[in-house]
C-alpha angles and dihedrals in degrees: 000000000000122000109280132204134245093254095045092055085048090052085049094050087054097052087051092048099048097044088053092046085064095055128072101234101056105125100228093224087058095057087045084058096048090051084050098059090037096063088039088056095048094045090043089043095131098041128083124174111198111194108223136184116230123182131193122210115196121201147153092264081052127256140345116205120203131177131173131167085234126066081212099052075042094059092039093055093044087044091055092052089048083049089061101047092035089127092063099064092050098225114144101198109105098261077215090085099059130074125241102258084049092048101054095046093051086047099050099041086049094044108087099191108034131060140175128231106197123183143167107231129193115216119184121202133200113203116238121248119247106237093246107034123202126188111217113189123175111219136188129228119208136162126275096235092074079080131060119252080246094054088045088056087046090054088042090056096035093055105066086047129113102254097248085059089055130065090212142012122258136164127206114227107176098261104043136329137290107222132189114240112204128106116302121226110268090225082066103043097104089053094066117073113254085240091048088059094043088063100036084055092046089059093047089046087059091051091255117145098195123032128202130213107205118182085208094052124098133252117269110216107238092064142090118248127216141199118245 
């Protein structure tokens, strides 16, 4: 698998969590964890700590770094450097028939002049910004009729509020609604309408980050329909 972004494991944790919530046997606290993750990742969307492994070697030339992102690639590099320098230590077992992890420790308690530091570090890293950032968003465009007339009155007075009046953001755009498509806060959840969600899932489940409402736009099978 390629390396994938913040937002596109996001997108991924949604897909889970929406196919699980259609089956019976989905554990609610599960589905509250995925929606968890899924909101960290979005606020955290630019950080990424990476735990690594570092190792010092102290010896008489001066000093060996040495860093993996495995405890196990760590120990083999530090076991081929006490393979090389074996004699010093005056052991004559064949250090072949050790592992790496048993090797290293009976190199470094024999050894009387040279000693090893190892760590696991945690960097965290913040992704530059391009010089000219764009924000490139898909969005999905579905028909109006996926949502009740009530839940259209409530968009149409959602959309020219302040943001913290608001449980999610629309935009009204003269034939339906622009609405953001990210988790909603879970405090809010009981003021947006259960069909509201279902779409609003179903754009996330298909990796959109806006969804339109278009009065003009076709129905999507997988959701339900209504009368205006």
């Amino acid at each position: 698998m390629t390396a994938l972004t913040h937002n596109q494991l996001s997108s991924i944790l949604a897909r889970v969590r929406v196919a699980l919530a259609g089956t019976q046997t989905a554990a609610p606290d599960l589905l509250a964890d995925l929606q968890q993750a899924e909101w960290w990742l979005d606020a955290n969307s630019s950080r990424l700590a990476v735990e690594v492994h570092v190792a010092f070697i102290d010896h008489r030339e001066g000093g060996n770094l040495h860093a993996a992102l495995a405890r196990e690639t760590l120990m083999a590099e530090i076991a081929g450097f006490c393979r090389e320098w074996w004699p010093e230590i005056r052991d004559k077992r064949d250090p072949a028939t050790f592992d790496d992890e048993q090797l290293v420790q009976i190199y470094f308690e024999r050894h009387e002049d040279e000693y090893l530091w190892t760590e696991r570090i945690a960097v965290e890293g913040v992704l530059p910004e391009p010089v000219a950032p764009l924000r490139i968003r898909r969005h999905m465009v579905i028909s109006t009729s996926h949502i009740r007339p009530s839940t259209a009155s409530l968009l149409d007075q959602w959309a020219p509020m302040l943001p913290d009046g608001r449980p999610l953001c629309v935009a009204e755009t003269g034939y339906g609604w622009f609405v953001l498509a990210d988790p909603i806060d879970e405090a809010l959840l009981d003021m947006v309408p259960l069909e509201l969600r279902s779409v609003i899932d179903f754009a996330r489940l298909h990796g959109c980050r806006w969804l339109l409402l278009d009065r003009d736009a076709d129905c999507t099978d997988g959701l339900e329909t209504f009368d205006w």
